[in-house]
Short mmCIF file of N, CA and C in Angstrom, two decimals:
data_model
loop_
_atom_site.label_atom_id
_atom_site.label_comp_id
_atom_site.label_asym_id
_atom_site.label_seq_id
_atom_site.Cartn_x
_atom_site.Cartn_y
_atom_site.Cartn_z
N MET A 1 124.93 -67.34 -56.57
CA MET A 1 124.47 -68.93 -56.69
C MET A 1 122.61 -68.79 -56.64
N SER A 2 122.01 -69.17 -57.53
CA SER A 2 120.42 -68.46 -57.95
C SER A 2 119.79 -69.27 -56.64
N GLU A 3 118.61 -69.25 -56.41
CA GLU A 3 117.48 -69.45 -55.08
C GLU A 3 117.21 -70.63 -55.45
N SER A 4 116.70 -71.43 -56.26
CA SER A 4 117.25 -72.80 -56.26
C SER A 4 118.44 -73.50 -56.13
N GLU A 5 119.25 -72.75 -56.50
CA GLU A 5 120.45 -73.68 -56.19
C GLU A 5 120.64 -73.19 -54.72
N ARG A 6 120.70 -72.63 -54.11
CA ARG A 6 120.95 -72.32 -52.70
C ARG A 6 119.58 -73.03 -52.14
N ARG A 7 118.65 -72.93 -52.58
CA ARG A 7 118.03 -74.42 -51.61
C ARG A 7 117.79 -75.31 -51.80
N ALA A 8 118.64 -76.42 -52.80
CA ALA A 8 118.87 -77.02 -53.29
C ALA A 8 119.96 -77.41 -51.97
N HIS A 9 121.30 -76.72 -51.79
CA HIS A 9 122.43 -76.81 -50.81
C HIS A 9 121.96 -76.58 -49.50
N ILE A 10 121.05 -76.09 -49.18
CA ILE A 10 120.75 -76.42 -48.12
C ILE A 10 119.71 -77.62 -47.52
N GLY A 11 119.22 -78.31 -48.08
CA GLY A 11 118.62 -79.41 -48.65
C GLY A 11 119.33 -80.27 -48.73
N SER A 12 121.04 -79.89 -49.31
CA SER A 12 121.53 -81.69 -49.08
C SER A 12 122.26 -81.13 -47.33
N ILE A 13 122.36 -79.72 -47.29
CA ILE A 13 123.39 -80.18 -45.61
C ILE A 13 122.25 -80.52 -44.52
N THR A 14 121.48 -80.25 -45.14
CA THR A 14 119.64 -80.52 -44.26
C THR A 14 119.74 -82.27 -44.18
N ALA A 15 119.95 -82.84 -45.11
CA ALA A 15 119.36 -84.56 -45.06
C ALA A 15 121.22 -84.86 -44.43
N LYS A 16 122.05 -84.13 -44.80
CA LYS A 16 123.96 -85.51 -44.82
C LYS A 16 124.07 -84.63 -43.21
N GLY A 17 123.26 -84.09 -42.61
CA GLY A 17 123.17 -83.45 -40.85
C GLY A 17 122.28 -84.63 -39.99
N GLY A 18 121.00 -84.79 -41.49
CA GLY A 18 120.31 -85.69 -40.61
C GLY A 18 120.82 -86.68 -40.78
N PHE A 19 121.49 -87.63 -41.08
CA PHE A 19 121.97 -88.87 -41.07
C PHE A 19 122.97 -88.65 -39.60
N LEU A 20 123.89 -87.79 -40.04
CA LEU A 20 124.92 -87.85 -39.10
C LEU A 20 124.36 -88.18 -37.33
N ASN A 21 123.00 -86.81 -37.41
CA ASN A 21 122.40 -87.48 -36.49
C ASN A 21 121.47 -88.78 -35.56
N GLU A 22 121.12 -89.16 -36.22
CA GLU A 22 120.60 -90.61 -36.55
C GLU A 22 121.51 -91.90 -36.08
N ALA A 23 122.51 -91.57 -36.41
CA ALA A 23 124.31 -92.33 -35.84
C ALA A 23 124.34 -92.32 -34.93
N GLU A 24 124.47 -90.69 -34.31
CA GLU A 24 124.37 -90.16 -32.56
C GLU A 24 123.60 -90.70 -32.05
N ILE A 25 122.35 -90.97 -32.71
CA ILE A 25 121.07 -91.54 -31.34
C ILE A 25 121.74 -92.18 -31.23
N VAL A 26 121.64 -93.50 -32.07
CA VAL A 26 122.19 -95.01 -32.49
C VAL A 26 123.53 -95.07 -30.73
N SER A 27 124.16 -94.27 -31.63
CA SER A 27 125.40 -94.64 -30.57
C SER A 27 125.07 -93.75 -28.81
N HIS A 28 124.19 -92.96 -28.56
CA HIS A 28 123.54 -92.66 -27.50
C HIS A 28 123.01 -93.99 -26.45
N PHE A 29 121.89 -94.27 -27.97
CA PHE A 29 120.88 -95.76 -27.13
C PHE A 29 122.18 -96.98 -26.71
N ASN A 30 123.13 -96.91 -27.31
CA ASN A 30 124.17 -98.54 -27.26
C ASN A 30 124.96 -98.45 -26.07
N ASP A 31 124.93 -97.36 -25.64
CA ASP A 31 125.57 -96.53 -24.39
C ASP A 31 124.56 -96.25 -23.58
N TRP A 32 123.61 -97.11 -23.21
CA TRP A 32 122.29 -96.34 -22.63
C TRP A 32 122.77 -96.08 -21.22
N LYS A 33 123.45 -96.94 -20.42
CA LYS A 33 123.85 -97.42 -18.57
C LYS A 33 125.11 -96.34 -19.09
N GLU A 34 125.40 -95.53 -19.45
CA GLU A 34 126.45 -94.73 -19.19
C GLU A 34 125.67 -92.63 -20.28
N SER A 35 125.00 -93.09 -20.43
CA SER A 35 124.24 -91.66 -21.83
C SER A 35 123.27 -91.31 -21.19
N GLN A 36 123.32 -90.04 -20.38
CA GLN A 36 122.57 -89.70 -19.05
C GLN A 36 121.10 -89.20 -20.61
N LEU A 37 121.92 -88.80 -21.52
CA LEU A 37 120.69 -88.42 -22.69
C LEU A 37 119.48 -89.26 -23.12
N ALA A 38 120.62 -91.06 -23.25
CA ALA A 38 119.50 -92.00 -23.44
C ALA A 38 118.82 -91.99 -22.84
N GLN A 39 119.17 -92.07 -20.81
CA GLN A 39 118.15 -92.37 -19.99
C GLN A 39 117.26 -91.37 -20.37
N SER A 40 117.28 -90.23 -20.16
CA SER A 40 115.79 -88.98 -20.17
C SER A 40 114.80 -89.77 -21.61
N TRP A 41 115.44 -90.02 -23.29
CA TRP A 41 115.29 -90.81 -23.72
C TRP A 41 114.04 -91.90 -23.56
N LEU A 42 114.31 -93.24 -22.45
CA LEU A 42 113.91 -94.10 -22.44
C LEU A 42 113.10 -93.71 -21.31
N LYS A 43 112.98 -92.91 -20.29
CA LYS A 43 112.05 -92.20 -19.88
C LYS A 43 111.03 -91.64 -20.20
N ILE A 44 111.43 -90.10 -20.90
CA ILE A 44 110.62 -90.26 -22.10
C ILE A 44 109.53 -91.01 -22.81
N MET A 45 110.08 -92.19 -23.32
CA MET A 45 109.51 -93.18 -24.02
C MET A 45 108.70 -94.22 -22.79
N GLY A 46 108.82 -93.77 -21.94
CA GLY A 46 107.84 -94.74 -20.23
C GLY A 46 108.74 -95.98 -19.79
N TYR A 47 109.95 -95.78 -20.26
CA TYR A 47 110.91 -97.38 -19.72
C TYR A 47 111.90 -96.35 -18.16
N ASP A 48 111.90 -97.25 -17.35
CA ASP A 48 112.11 -96.85 -16.24
C ASP A 48 113.76 -97.51 -16.77
N PHE A 49 114.69 -96.60 -17.13
CA PHE A 49 116.23 -97.21 -17.36
C PHE A 49 116.31 -98.51 -16.56
N LYS A 50 116.02 -98.13 -15.17
CA LYS A 50 117.13 -99.07 -14.19
C LYS A 50 116.37 -100.61 -14.27
N LYS A 51 115.54 -100.42 -14.58
CA LYS A 51 114.68 -102.00 -15.27
C LYS A 51 115.26 -102.73 -16.64
N VAL A 52 115.87 -101.98 -17.63
CA VAL A 52 116.54 -102.35 -19.28
C VAL A 52 117.52 -103.04 -18.38
N THR A 53 117.46 -104.54 -19.33
CA THR A 53 118.67 -105.41 -19.16
C THR A 53 119.67 -105.70 -20.18
N SER A 54 118.79 -104.85 -21.16
CA SER A 54 119.85 -104.58 -22.47
C SER A 54 119.61 -103.65 -23.01
N LEU A 55 120.01 -102.98 -24.22
CA LEU A 55 119.31 -102.80 -25.55
C LEU A 55 120.28 -101.82 -26.35
N GLU A 56 119.64 -102.86 -27.47
CA GLU A 56 120.53 -102.81 -28.93
C GLU A 56 120.12 -101.96 -30.21
N ALA A 57 120.20 -100.60 -30.27
CA ALA A 57 119.86 -100.23 -31.32
C ALA A 57 120.89 -99.88 -32.63
N ILE A 58 119.91 -99.80 -33.76
CA ILE A 58 120.54 -100.65 -35.07
C ILE A 58 120.51 -98.99 -35.60
N HIS A 59 121.35 -98.38 -36.57
CA HIS A 59 120.89 -97.85 -37.61
C HIS A 59 120.28 -98.33 -39.03
N ILE A 60 119.29 -98.53 -39.25
CA ILE A 60 118.69 -98.50 -40.64
C ILE A 60 119.44 -97.36 -41.74
N PRO A 61 119.81 -97.85 -42.78
CA PRO A 61 120.47 -97.30 -43.95
C PRO A 61 119.29 -96.77 -45.01
N THR A 62 119.24 -95.27 -45.49
CA THR A 62 118.57 -94.72 -45.98
C THR A 62 117.95 -95.83 -47.69
N LYS A 63 119.00 -96.54 -47.20
CA LYS A 63 118.52 -97.20 -48.37
C LYS A 63 119.31 -98.94 -48.50
N ILE A 64 118.31 -100.12 -48.01
CA ILE A 64 119.13 -101.25 -47.78
C ILE A 64 117.90 -102.06 -48.43
N SER A 65 118.53 -103.57 -48.67
CA SER A 65 118.35 -104.56 -49.68
C SER A 65 117.54 -105.56 -48.51
N LYS A 66 116.63 -105.96 -49.23
CA LYS A 66 115.39 -106.74 -48.70
C LYS A 66 117.03 -108.07 -47.75
N VAL A 67 117.71 -108.61 -47.89
CA VAL A 67 118.87 -109.63 -47.20
C VAL A 67 119.27 -108.72 -46.47
N THR A 68 119.62 -107.99 -46.35
CA THR A 68 120.88 -107.22 -45.37
C THR A 68 119.26 -106.83 -44.21
N ALA A 69 118.24 -106.21 -44.48
CA ALA A 69 117.21 -105.48 -43.37
C ALA A 69 117.06 -107.30 -43.27
N LEU A 70 116.73 -108.59 -43.40
CA LEU A 70 117.05 -109.30 -42.96
C LEU A 70 117.77 -109.88 -42.33
N ASN A 71 119.18 -109.70 -42.08
CA ASN A 71 119.77 -110.27 -41.38
C ASN A 71 120.27 -109.34 -40.08
N PHE A 72 119.20 -107.77 -40.24
CA PHE A 72 119.51 -107.34 -39.31
C PHE A 72 118.12 -107.74 -37.91
N GLY A 73 117.54 -108.54 -38.49
CA GLY A 73 116.13 -109.12 -37.72
C GLY A 73 114.85 -109.15 -37.68
N ILE A 74 114.62 -107.91 -38.93
CA ILE A 74 113.39 -106.89 -40.01
C ILE A 74 112.52 -108.31 -40.35
N SER A 75 111.38 -108.46 -39.99
CA SER A 75 110.70 -109.06 -40.68
C SER A 75 110.49 -108.96 -42.37
N ASN A 76 110.20 -109.51 -42.87
CA ASN A 76 109.33 -109.14 -44.48
C ASN A 76 108.74 -108.17 -44.59
N GLU A 77 107.55 -108.27 -43.79
CA GLU A 77 106.27 -107.36 -43.57
C GLU A 77 107.07 -105.68 -43.26
N GLU A 78 107.84 -106.18 -42.49
CA GLU A 78 108.32 -104.98 -41.95
C GLU A 78 109.14 -104.00 -42.67
N TYR A 79 109.82 -104.97 -43.59
CA TYR A 79 111.29 -104.18 -44.88
C TYR A 79 109.57 -103.86 -45.90
N GLN A 80 108.94 -104.36 -45.84
CA GLN A 80 107.81 -104.12 -47.05
C GLN A 80 107.47 -102.68 -46.80
N GLU A 81 106.41 -102.38 -44.96
CA GLU A 81 106.17 -101.36 -44.78
C GLU A 81 107.18 -100.32 -45.25
N ALA A 82 108.64 -100.20 -44.80
CA ALA A 82 109.74 -99.64 -43.91
C ALA A 82 110.09 -98.69 -45.74
N THR A 83 110.11 -100.04 -46.43
CA THR A 83 110.69 -98.99 -47.80
C THR A 83 110.01 -98.87 -48.72
N LYS A 84 107.92 -99.09 -48.35
CA LYS A 84 107.21 -98.15 -49.34
C LYS A 84 106.93 -96.54 -47.82
N PHE A 85 106.90 -96.53 -47.29
CA PHE A 85 106.79 -95.28 -46.28
C PHE A 85 107.82 -94.64 -45.95
N LYS A 86 109.32 -95.12 -44.81
CA LYS A 86 110.59 -95.00 -45.26
C LYS A 86 109.61 -94.46 -43.52
N LYS A 87 109.27 -95.19 -42.69
CA LYS A 87 108.91 -95.03 -41.04
C LYS A 87 109.85 -94.85 -40.14
N ALA A 88 110.91 -95.66 -40.57
CA ALA A 88 111.76 -95.25 -39.27
C ALA A 88 113.78 -95.58 -39.54
N ASP A 89 114.63 -94.86 -38.88
CA ASP A 89 115.74 -94.84 -39.56
C ASP A 89 116.54 -95.47 -38.25
N ALA A 90 116.14 -95.97 -36.92
CA ALA A 90 116.86 -96.54 -36.13
C ALA A 90 115.84 -97.71 -35.82
N GLN A 91 116.20 -98.98 -35.22
CA GLN A 91 115.46 -99.81 -34.41
C GLN A 91 116.16 -100.06 -33.04
N LEU A 92 115.29 -100.19 -31.70
CA LEU A 92 115.48 -100.40 -30.53
C LEU A 92 115.59 -101.79 -30.13
N LYS A 93 115.48 -102.33 -29.44
CA LYS A 93 115.33 -103.20 -28.58
C LYS A 93 116.00 -103.51 -27.39
N ILE A 94 114.74 -103.67 -26.64
CA ILE A 94 114.37 -103.12 -25.77
C ILE A 94 114.35 -104.51 -24.63
N VAL A 95 115.40 -104.30 -24.40
CA VAL A 95 114.97 -106.11 -22.85
C VAL A 95 114.92 -105.69 -21.37
N ILE A 96 113.31 -106.18 -20.73
CA ILE A 96 113.46 -105.36 -19.44
C ILE A 96 112.85 -106.54 -18.68
N GLY A 97 114.14 -107.02 -17.60
CA GLY A 97 114.19 -108.50 -17.58
C GLY A 97 113.93 -109.35 -18.01
N ALA A 98 113.82 -110.47 -18.17
CA ALA A 98 113.75 -111.85 -18.90
C ALA A 98 113.32 -111.53 -20.23
N PRO A 99 114.75 -111.92 -21.28
CA PRO A 99 114.28 -111.91 -22.78
C PRO A 99 113.26 -111.72 -23.10
N ALA A 100 112.06 -113.17 -22.82
CA ALA A 100 111.03 -112.60 -22.85
C ALA A 100 110.44 -112.10 -22.89
N LYS A 101 110.53 -110.44 -22.41
CA LYS A 101 109.98 -109.03 -22.44
C LYS A 101 110.19 -108.24 -23.05
N SER A 102 110.78 -108.52 -24.91
CA SER A 102 111.68 -107.27 -25.15
C SER A 102 110.55 -107.27 -26.02
N ASN A 103 111.03 -106.07 -26.25
CA ASN A 103 110.12 -105.02 -26.64
C ASN A 103 111.68 -104.24 -28.34
N LYS A 104 110.22 -104.40 -29.40
CA LYS A 104 111.62 -103.80 -30.48
C LYS A 104 110.48 -102.61 -30.87
N ILE A 105 110.75 -101.49 -30.59
CA ILE A 105 110.39 -100.18 -31.44
C ILE A 105 111.51 -99.35 -32.94
N ASN A 106 110.73 -98.64 -33.46
CA ASN A 106 111.20 -98.44 -35.00
C ASN A 106 111.29 -96.81 -34.48
N ILE A 107 112.26 -96.10 -34.76
CA ILE A 107 112.12 -94.51 -34.19
C ILE A 107 112.87 -94.23 -35.32
#
């Protein structure tokens, strides 16, 4: 295997591992009541998980159509920015107390 082929192979493995990691992160956040890992992440992000009343995490695919993105609740402006810079692979909606106090976070 040539050096360039070896590097391409390593890059492919790394990318595939990243996609699996994103799905696992979303899974942990969706199980935030039981997942100590998600609870520690919430704490690191400045949230008291005991005050969280609901949390919804979704995985944003690497390639997503505008229609699908809008169905996920992503605004047109967020879609344009995400497809231009690909800033997030997962989105969290955290509700603390009343639903009016929800935060949407891209990670």
